[in-house]
Short mmCIF file of C-alpha atoms in Angstrom, two decimals:
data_model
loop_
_atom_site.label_atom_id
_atom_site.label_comp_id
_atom_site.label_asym_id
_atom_site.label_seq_id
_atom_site.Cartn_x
_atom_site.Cartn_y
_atom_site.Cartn_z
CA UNK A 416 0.00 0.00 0.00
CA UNK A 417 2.95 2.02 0.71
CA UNK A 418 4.61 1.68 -2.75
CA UNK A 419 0.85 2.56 -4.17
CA UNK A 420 0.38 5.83 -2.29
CA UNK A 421 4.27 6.94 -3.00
CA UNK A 422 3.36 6.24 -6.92
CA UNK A 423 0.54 8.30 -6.94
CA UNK A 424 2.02 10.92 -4.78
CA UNK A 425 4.94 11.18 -7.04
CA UNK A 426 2.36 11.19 -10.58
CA UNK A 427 0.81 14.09 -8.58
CA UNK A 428 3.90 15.90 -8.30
CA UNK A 429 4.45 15.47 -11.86
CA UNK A 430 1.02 16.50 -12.81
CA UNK A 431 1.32 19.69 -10.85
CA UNK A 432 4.67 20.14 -12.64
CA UNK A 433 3.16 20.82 -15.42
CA UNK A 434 0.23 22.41 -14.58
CA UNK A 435 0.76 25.70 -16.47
CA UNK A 436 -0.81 24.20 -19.04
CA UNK A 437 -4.79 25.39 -18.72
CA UNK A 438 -5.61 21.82 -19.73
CA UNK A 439 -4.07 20.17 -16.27
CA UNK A 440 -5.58 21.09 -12.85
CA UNK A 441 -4.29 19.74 -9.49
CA UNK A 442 -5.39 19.67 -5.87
CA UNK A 443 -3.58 18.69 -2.77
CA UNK A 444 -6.43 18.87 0.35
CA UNK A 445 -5.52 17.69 4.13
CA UNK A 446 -7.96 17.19 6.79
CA UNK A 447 -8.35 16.57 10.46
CA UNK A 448 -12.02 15.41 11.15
CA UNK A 449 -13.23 14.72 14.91
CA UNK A 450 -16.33 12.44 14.72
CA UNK A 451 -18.71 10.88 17.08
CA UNK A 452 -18.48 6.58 16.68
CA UNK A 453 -20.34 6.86 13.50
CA UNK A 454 -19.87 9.36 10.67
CA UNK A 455 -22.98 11.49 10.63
CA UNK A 456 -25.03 10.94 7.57
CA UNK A 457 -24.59 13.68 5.02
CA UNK A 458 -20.45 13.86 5.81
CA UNK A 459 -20.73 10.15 4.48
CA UNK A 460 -23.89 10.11 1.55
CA UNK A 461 -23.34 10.82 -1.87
CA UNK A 462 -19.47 11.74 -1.60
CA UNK A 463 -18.72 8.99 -4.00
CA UNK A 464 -17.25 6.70 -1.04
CA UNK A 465 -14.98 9.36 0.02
CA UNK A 466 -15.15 10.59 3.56
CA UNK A 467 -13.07 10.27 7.46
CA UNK A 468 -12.68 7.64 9.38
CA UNK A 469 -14.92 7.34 12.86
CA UNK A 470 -13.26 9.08 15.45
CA UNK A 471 -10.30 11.25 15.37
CA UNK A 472 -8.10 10.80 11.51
CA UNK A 473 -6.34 12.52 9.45
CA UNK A 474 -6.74 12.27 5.62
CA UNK A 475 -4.95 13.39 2.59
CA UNK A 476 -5.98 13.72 -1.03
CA UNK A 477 -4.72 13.95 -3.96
CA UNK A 478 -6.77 14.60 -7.60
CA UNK A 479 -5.40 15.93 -11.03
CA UNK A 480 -7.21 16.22 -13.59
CA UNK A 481 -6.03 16.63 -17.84
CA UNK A 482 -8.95 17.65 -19.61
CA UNK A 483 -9.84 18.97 -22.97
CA UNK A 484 -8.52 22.00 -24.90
CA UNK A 485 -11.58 24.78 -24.57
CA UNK A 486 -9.42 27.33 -25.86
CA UNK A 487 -8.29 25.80 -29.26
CA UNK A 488 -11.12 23.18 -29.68
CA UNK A 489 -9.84 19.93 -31.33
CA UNK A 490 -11.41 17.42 -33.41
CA UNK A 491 -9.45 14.91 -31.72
CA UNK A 492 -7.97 15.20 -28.02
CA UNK A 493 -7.52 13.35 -24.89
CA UNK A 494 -7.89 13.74 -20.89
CA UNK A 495 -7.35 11.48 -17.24
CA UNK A 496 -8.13 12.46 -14.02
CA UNK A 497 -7.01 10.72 -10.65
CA UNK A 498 -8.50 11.10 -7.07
CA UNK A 499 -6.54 9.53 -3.96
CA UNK A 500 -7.60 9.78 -0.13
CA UNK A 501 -5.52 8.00 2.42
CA UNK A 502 -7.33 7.64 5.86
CA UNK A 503 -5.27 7.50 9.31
CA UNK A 504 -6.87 6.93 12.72
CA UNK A 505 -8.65 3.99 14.15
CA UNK A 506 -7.31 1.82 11.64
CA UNK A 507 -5.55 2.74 7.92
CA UNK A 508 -6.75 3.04 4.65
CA UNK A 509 -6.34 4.29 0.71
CA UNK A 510 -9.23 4.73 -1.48
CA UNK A 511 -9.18 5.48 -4.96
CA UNK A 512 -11.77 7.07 -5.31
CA UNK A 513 -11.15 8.10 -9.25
CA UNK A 514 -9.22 7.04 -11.63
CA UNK A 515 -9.82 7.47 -15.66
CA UNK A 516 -8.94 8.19 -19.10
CA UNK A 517 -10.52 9.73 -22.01
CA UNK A 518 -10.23 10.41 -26.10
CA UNK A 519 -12.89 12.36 -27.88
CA UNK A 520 -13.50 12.67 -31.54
CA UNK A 521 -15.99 15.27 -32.49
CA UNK A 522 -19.34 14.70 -30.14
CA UNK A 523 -18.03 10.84 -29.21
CA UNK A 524 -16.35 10.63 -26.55
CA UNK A 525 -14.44 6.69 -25.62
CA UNK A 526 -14.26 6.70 -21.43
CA UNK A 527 -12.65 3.96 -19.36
CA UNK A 528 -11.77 3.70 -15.51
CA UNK A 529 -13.30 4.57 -12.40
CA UNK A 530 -15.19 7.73 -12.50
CA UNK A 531 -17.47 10.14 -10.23
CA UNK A 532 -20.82 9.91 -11.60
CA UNK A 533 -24.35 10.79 -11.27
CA UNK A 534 -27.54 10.16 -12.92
CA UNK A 535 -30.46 12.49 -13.18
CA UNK A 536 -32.07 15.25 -13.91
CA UNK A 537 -32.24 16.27 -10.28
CA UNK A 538 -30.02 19.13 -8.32
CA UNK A 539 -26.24 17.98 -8.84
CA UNK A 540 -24.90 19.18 -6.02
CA UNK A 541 -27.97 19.89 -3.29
CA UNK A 542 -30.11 17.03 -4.01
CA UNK A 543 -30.62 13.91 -1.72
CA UNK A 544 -29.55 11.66 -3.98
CA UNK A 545 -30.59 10.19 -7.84
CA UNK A 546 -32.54 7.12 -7.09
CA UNK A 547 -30.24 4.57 -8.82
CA UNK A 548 -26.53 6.05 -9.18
CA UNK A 549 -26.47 8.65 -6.79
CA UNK A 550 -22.68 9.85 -5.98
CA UNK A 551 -22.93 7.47 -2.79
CA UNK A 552 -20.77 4.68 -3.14
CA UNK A 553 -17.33 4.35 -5.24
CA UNK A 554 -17.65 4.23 -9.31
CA UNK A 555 -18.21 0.58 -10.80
CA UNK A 556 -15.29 0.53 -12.96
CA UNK A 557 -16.53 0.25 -16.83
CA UNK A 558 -15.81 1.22 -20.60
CA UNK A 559 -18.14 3.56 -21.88
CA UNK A 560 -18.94 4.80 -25.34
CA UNK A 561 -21.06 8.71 -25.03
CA UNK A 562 -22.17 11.71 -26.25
CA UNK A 563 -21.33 13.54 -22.95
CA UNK A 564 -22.57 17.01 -23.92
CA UNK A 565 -25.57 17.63 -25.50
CA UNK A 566 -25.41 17.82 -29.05
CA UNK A 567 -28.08 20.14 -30.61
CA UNK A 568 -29.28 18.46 -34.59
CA UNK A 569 -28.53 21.23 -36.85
CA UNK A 570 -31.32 20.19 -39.56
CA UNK A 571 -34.59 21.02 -36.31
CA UNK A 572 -32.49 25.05 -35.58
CA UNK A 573 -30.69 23.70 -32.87
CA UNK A 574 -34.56 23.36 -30.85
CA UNK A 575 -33.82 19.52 -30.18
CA UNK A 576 -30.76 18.23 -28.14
CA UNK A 577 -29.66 14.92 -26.81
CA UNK A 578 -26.66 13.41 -24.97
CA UNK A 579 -26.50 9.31 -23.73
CA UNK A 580 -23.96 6.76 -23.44
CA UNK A 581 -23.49 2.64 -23.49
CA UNK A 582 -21.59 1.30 -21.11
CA UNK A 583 -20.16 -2.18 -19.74
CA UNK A 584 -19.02 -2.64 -16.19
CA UNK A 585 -17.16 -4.89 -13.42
CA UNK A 586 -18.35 -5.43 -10.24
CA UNK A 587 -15.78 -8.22 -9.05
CA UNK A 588 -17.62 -11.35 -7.03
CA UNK A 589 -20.60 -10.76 -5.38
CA UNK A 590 -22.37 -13.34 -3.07
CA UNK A 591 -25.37 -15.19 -4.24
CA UNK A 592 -28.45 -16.08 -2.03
CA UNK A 593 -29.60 -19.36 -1.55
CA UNK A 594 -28.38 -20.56 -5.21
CA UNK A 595 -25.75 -23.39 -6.51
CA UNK A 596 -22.88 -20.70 -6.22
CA UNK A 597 -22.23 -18.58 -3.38
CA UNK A 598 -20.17 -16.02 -4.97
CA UNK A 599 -20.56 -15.22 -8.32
CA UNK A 600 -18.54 -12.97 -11.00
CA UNK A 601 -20.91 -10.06 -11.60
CA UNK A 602 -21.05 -7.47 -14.14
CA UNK A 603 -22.48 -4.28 -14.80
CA UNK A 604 -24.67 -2.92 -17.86
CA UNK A 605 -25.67 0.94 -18.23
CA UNK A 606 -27.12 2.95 -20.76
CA UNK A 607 -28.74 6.55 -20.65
CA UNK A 608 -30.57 8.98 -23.06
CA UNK A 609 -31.56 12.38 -21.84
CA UNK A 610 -33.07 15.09 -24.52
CA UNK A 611 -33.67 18.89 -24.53
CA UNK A 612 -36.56 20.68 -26.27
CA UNK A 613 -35.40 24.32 -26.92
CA UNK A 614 -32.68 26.04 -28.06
CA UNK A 615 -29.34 27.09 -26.25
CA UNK A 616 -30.30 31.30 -25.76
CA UNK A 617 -33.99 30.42 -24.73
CA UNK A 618 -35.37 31.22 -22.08
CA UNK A 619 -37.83 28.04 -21.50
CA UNK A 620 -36.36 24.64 -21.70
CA UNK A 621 -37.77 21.18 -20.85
CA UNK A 622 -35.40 17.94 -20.56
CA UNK A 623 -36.46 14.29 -20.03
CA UNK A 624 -34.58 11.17 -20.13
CA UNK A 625 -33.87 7.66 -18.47
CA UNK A 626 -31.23 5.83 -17.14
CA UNK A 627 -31.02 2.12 -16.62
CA UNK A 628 -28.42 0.01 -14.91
CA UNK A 629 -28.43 -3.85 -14.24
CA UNK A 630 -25.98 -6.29 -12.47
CA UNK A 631 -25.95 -9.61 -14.09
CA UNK A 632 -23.27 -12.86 -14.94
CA UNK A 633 -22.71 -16.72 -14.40
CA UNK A 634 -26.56 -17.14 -14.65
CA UNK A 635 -25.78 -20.96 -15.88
CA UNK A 636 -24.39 -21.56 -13.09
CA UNK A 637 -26.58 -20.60 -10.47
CA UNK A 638 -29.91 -21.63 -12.02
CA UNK A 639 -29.45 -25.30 -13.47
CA UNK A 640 -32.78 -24.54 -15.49
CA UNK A 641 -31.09 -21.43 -17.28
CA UNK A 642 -30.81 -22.19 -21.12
CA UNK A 643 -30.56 -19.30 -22.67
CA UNK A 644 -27.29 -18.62 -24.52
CA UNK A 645 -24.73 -15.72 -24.17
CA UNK A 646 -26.38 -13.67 -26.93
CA UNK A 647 -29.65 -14.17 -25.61
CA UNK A 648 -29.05 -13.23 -21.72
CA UNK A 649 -27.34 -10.10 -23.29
CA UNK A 650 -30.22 -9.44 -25.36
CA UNK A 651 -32.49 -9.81 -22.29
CA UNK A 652 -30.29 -7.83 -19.98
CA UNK A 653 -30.15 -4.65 -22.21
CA UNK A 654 -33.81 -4.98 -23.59
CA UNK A 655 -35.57 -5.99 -19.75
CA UNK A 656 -36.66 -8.80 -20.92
CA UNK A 657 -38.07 -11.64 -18.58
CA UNK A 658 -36.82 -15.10 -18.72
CA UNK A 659 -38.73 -17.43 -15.98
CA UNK A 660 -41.30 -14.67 -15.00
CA UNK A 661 -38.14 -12.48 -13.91
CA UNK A 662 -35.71 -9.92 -15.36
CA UNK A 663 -32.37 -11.24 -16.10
CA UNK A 664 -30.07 -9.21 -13.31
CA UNK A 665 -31.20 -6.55 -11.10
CA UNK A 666 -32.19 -3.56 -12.35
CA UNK A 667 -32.56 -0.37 -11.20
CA UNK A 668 -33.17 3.15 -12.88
CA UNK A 669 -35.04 6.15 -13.43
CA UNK A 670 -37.06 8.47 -15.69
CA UNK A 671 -36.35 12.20 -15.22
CA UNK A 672 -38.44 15.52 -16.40
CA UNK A 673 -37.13 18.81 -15.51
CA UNK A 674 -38.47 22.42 -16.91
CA UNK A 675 -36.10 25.37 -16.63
CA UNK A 676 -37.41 28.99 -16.90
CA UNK A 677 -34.91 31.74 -17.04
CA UNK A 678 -36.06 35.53 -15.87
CA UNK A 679 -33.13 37.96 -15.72
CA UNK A 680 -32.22 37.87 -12.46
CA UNK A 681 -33.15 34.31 -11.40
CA UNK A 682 -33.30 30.64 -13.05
CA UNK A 683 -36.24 28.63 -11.73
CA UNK A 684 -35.84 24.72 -12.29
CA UNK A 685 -38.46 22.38 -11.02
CA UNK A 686 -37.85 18.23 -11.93
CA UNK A 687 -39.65 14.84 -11.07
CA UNK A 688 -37.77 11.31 -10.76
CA UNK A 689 -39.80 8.14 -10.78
CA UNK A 690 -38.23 5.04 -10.11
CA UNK A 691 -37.92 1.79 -11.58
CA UNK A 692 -36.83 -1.98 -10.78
CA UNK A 693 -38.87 -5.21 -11.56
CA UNK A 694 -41.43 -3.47 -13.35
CA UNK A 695 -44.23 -1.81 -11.51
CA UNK A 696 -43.70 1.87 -13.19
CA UNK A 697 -45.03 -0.06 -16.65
CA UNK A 698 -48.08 -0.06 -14.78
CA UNK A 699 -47.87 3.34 -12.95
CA UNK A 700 -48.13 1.31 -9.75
CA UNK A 701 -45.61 3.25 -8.07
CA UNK A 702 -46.38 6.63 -9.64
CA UNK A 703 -46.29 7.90 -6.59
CA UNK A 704 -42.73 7.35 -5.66
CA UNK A 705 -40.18 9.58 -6.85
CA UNK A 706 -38.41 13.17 -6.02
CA UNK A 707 -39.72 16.22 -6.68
CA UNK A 708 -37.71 18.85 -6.82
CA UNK A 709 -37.29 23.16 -7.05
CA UNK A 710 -34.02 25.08 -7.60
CA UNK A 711 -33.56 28.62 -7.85
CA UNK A 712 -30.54 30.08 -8.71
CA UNK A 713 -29.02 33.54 -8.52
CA UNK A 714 -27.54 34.91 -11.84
CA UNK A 715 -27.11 38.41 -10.36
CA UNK A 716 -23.29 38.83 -9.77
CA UNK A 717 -21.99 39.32 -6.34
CA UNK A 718 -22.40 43.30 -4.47
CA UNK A 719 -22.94 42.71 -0.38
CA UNK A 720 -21.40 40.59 1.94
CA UNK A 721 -24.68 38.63 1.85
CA UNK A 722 -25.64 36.41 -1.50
CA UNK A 723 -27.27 33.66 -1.95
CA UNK A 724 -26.19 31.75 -4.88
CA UNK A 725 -28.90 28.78 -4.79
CA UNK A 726 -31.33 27.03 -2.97
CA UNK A 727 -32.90 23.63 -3.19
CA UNK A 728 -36.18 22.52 -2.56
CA UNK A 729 -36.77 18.28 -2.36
CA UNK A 730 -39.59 15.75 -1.46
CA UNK A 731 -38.46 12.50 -0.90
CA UNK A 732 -41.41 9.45 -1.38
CA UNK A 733 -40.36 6.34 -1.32
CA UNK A 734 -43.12 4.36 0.57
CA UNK A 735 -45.52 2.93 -2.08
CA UNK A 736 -43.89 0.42 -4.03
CA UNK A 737 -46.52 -0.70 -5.35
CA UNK A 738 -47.10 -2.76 -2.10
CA UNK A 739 -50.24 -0.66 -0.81
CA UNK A 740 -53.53 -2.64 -0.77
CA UNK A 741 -54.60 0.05 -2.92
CA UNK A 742 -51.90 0.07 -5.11
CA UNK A 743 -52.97 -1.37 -8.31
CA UNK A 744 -51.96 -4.39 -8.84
CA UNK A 745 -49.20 -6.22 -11.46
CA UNK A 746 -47.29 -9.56 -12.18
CA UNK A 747 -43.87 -8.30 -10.85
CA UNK A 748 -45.06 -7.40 -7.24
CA UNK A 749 -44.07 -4.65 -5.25
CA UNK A 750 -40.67 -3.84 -5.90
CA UNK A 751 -38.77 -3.62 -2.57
CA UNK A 752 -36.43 -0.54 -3.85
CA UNK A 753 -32.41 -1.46 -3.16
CA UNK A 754 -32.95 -5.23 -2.66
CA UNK A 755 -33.18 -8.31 -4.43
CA UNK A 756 -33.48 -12.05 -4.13
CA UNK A 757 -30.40 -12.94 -5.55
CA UNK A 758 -27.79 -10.49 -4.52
CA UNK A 759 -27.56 -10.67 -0.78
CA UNK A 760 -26.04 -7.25 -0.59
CA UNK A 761 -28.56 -5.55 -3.08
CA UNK A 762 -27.76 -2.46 -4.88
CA UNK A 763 -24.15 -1.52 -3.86
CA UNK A 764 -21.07 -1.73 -4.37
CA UNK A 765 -18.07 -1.68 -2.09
CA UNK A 766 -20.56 -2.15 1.06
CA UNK A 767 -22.18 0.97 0.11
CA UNK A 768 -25.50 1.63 -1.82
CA UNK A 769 -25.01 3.06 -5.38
CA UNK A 770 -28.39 4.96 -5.08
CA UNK A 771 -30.29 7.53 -2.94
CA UNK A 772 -28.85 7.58 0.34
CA UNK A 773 -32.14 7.20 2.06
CA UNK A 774 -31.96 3.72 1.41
CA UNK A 775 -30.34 2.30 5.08
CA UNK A 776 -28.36 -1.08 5.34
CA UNK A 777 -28.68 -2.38 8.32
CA UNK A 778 -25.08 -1.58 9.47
CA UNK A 779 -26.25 2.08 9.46
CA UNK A 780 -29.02 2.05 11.10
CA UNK A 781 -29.38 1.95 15.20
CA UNK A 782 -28.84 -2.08 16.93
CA UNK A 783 -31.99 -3.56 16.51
CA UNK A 784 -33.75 -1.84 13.65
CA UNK A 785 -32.61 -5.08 11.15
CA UNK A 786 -34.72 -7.35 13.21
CA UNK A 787 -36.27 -9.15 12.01
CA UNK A 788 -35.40 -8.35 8.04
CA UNK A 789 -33.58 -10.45 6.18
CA UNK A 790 -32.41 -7.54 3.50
CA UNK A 791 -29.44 -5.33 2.92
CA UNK A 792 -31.43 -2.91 3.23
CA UNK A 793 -33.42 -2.29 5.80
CA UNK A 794 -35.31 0.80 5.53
CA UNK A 795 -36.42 1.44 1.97
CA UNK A 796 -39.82 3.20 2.87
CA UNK A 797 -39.47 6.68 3.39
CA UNK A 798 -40.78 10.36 3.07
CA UNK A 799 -38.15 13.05 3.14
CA UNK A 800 -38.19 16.92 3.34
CA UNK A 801 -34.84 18.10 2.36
CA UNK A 802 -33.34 21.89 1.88
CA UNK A 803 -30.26 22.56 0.21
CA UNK A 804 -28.45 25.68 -0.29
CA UNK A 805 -25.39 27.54 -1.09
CA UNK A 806 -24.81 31.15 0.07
CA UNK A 807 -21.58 33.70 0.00
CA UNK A 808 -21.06 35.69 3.41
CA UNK A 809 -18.46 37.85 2.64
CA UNK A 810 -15.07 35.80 1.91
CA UNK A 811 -16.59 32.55 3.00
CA UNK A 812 -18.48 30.51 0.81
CA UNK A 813 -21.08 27.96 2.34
CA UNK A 814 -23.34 24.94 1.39
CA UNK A 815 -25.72 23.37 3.55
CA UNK A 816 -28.23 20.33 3.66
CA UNK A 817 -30.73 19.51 6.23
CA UNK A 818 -33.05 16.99 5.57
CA UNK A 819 -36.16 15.74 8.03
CA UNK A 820 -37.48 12.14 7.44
CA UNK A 821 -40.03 9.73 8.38
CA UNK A 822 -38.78 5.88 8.07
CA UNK A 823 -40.90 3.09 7.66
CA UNK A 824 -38.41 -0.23 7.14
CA UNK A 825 -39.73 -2.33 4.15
CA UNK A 826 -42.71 -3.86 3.09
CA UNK A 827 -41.73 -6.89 4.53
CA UNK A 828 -41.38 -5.50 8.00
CA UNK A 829 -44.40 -3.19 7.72
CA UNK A 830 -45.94 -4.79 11.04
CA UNK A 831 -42.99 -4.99 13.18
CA UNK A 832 -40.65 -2.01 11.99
CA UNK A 833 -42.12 1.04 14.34
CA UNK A 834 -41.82 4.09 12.57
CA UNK A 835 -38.79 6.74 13.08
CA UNK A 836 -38.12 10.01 12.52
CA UNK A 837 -34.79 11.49 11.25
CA UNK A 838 -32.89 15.06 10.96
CA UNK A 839 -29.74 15.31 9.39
CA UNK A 840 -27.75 18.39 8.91
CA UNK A 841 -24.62 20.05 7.06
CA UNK A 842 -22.84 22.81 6.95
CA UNK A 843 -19.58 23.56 4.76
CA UNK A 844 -17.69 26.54 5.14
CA UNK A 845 -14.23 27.42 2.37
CA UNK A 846 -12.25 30.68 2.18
CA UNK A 847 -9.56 31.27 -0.16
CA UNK A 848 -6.63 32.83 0.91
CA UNK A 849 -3.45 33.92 -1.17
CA UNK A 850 -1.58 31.94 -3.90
CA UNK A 851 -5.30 29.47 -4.61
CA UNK A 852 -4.43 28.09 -0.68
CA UNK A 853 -8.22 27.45 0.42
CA UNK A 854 -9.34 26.65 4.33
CA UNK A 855 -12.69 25.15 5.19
CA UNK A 856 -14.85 23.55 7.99
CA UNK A 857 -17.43 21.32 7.80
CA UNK A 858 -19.96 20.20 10.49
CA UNK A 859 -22.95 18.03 10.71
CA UNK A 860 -24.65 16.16 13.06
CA UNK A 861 -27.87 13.54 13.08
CA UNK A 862 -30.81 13.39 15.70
CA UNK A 863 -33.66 10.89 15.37
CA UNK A 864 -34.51 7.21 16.17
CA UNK A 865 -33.07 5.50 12.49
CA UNK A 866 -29.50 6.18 12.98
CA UNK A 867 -27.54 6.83 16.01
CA UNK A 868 -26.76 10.24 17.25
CA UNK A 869 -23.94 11.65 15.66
CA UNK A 870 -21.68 14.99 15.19
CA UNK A 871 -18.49 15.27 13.34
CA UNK A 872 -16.13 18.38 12.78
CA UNK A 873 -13.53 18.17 9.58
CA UNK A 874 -11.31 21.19 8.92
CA UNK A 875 -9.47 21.42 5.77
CA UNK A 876 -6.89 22.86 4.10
CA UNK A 877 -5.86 22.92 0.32
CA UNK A 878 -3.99 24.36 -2.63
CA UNK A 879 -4.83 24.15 -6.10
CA UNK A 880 -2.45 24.23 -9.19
CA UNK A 881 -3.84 25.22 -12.65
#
């Protein structure tokens, strides 16, 4: 591990060597965080499996990133980016946390590595979380093929835009339940396609799109029955469909809508996310699951002390699942968001979910709250008001979450799992000083009956090279 870290330390070194170039940008960050015996929810959730140790640590990270010429545009060019954190304190540990490289020609671009992703037409930096690939957990490394900006069709005026990608992934082993194979090599399929109506220097813009993900592999050899070939599973695990009354893999996605209006002193975004996993949004059975969402953001430059920049507006609803008695009814069931039959650990990777955050394992949650559920995941039901925002106060800039939830465990534990209420809150806190040097604090605590009580301090301090 030792050898690893002084490799990357001294690739850093020669990154920010030659950062004069405006293509290549460096950061070298060091932190001292003080936490409680748990990590307090938002320091920890969608922070792409980077955060502190429990307890007093020390971390250090490293990220450079070579990205493409904006200045003299090229037909053909190349970038790679790299994110280290080593952890000290209770125990030891390094995390890559990204790791990537890149070649575009014209609108395609070729990707391959680990990267820091999210999914979603939701808030990117305020929101709770997309439903399936939220930011939470480390990036599955994958290949991907994209269109990464949206590309406008010349022959409609520029009025119609769309970006998407095609991807393939590896997820390593992962263990099987209750199957001939306990541990089985797993991989990962993804594909997205997200569209704009109007043109770049409107004022009024609407975007909608999906994105669907699915872990799947060694199907032969965990069902005896299976007898599909390779071309077929493939064919069912990109297309959905069903072999044995099931989908091949687990899925897991979601359809997005989002509106933008611009005025001239404000842009007004509102957005809806419904959610998707054996099937029940076919059948608008779970219609009324999903994230709605407001964002208003300030596009009037910077005068007082005092400016807001944006502010976030979210409701959470996860509780349906098409598992109500009233919830109409369909062949796949309700859909039990996060878990699945097969994979014991669900949807994650790394021990961490790879979707909203809302979705507990039972490691996070308080001692007893598993009982008696035999999922990863053991509170999948919730509704969630959540406020985001990020404000200027003179030098300092600040973000902020808090987010107030009522928990409800899973459909399967509907009759035993007593019904909690949770508040989570963050505050972050930068100021630059001379030569791009930046300090920071961050603080954020949790108070409720789904996760233990929990406060945690991390002060920073960083320089940037580009």
């Amino acid at each position: 591990m030792k050898k690893v870290l002084l490799s990357a330390v001294l690739l850093l070194t020669t990154v920010i060597a030659r950062s004069q170039s405006k293509t290549f940008k460096a950061k070298l960050e060091a932190q001292t965080s003080f936490t409680s015996d748990h990590v307090p929810f938002w320091m920890r959730s969608n922070q792409f499996g980077s955060f502190p140790l429990s307890g007093p640590s020390v971390s250090l990270i490293g990220a450079f990133q070579k990205d493409y010429d904006t200045v003299k545009v090229r037909l053909l060019d190349w970038g790679a980016g790299f994110e280290g954190r080593a952890n000290g304190g209770k125990g030891s540990e390094l995390i890559l946390v990204e790791g990537y490289a890149k070649v575009k020609l014209g609108i395609f671009e070729l990707k391959g590595g680990r990267m820091k992703e999210t999914f979603g037409l939701t808030d990117t930096l305020l929101t709770t979380g997309n439903f399936a690939i939220s930011g939470n957990a480390l990036g599955i490394p994958k290949v991907q093929l994209a269109i990464p900006e949206f590309y406008a069709i010349p022959i409609f005026g520029k009025i119609f835009a769309f970006k998407g990608l095609y991807a393939q992934g590896w997820l390593g082993e992962k263990t099987i339940h209750g199957k001939r194979v306990d541990r089985a090599v797993t991989y990962f399929h993804q594909k997205a396609f997200y569209a704009r109506i109007g043109k770049p220097n409107w004022r009024l813009k609407f975007y909608g799109g999906f994105n669907d993900q699915v872990f799947y592999g060694h199907e032969a050899e965990i069902f005896e029955s299976f007898i599909l070939t390779g071309w077929q599973k493939y064919q069912s695990v990109v297309l959905g469909k069903n072999w044995a009354f099931s989908k091949v893999g687990n899925h897991a996605g979601n359809f997005d809508m989002r509106i933008e209006q611009e005025f001239n002193k404000i842009k007004i975004s509102a957005y809806r996310q419904s959610f998707y996993e054996v099937g029940a949004l076919y059948y608008l059975a779970n219609i009324a699951d999903g994230i709605n969402g407001i964002s208003f953001r300030n596009k009037v430059a910077k005068k007082k002390s005092f400016h807001w920049n944006q502010l976030v507006f979210e409701f959470l609803y996860t509780k349906n699942q098409a598992g109500e008695t009233w919830s109409k009814p369909t062949p796949t069931g309700n859909e039990n968001y996060a878990n699945h039959y097969l994979y014991n650990s669900g949807w994650s990777y790394m021990g961490l979910g790879l979707g909203n955050p809302f979705f507990t394992t039972a490691d996070q949650a308080r001692t007893g709250q598993s009982s008696p559920s035999k999922n990863y995941f053991i509170n999948n039901r919730t509704a969630a008001l959540h406020v985001g925002m990020n404000m200027d106060l003179g030098q300092y800039s600040t973000y902020a979450k808090f987010s107030y939830s009522n928990n409800f465990g899973t459909h399967e534990t509907s009759k035993t799992f007593k019904p909690v209420k949770q508040l989570s809150a963050y505050i972050e806190i930068k100021r630059p000083l001379r030569n791009k040097w930046d300090i920071g604090a961050t603080v954020a605590f949790d108070a409720g009956k789904l996760l233990n009580n929990s406060s945690g301090l991390i002060l920073t301090t960083s320089r940037k090279f580009d």
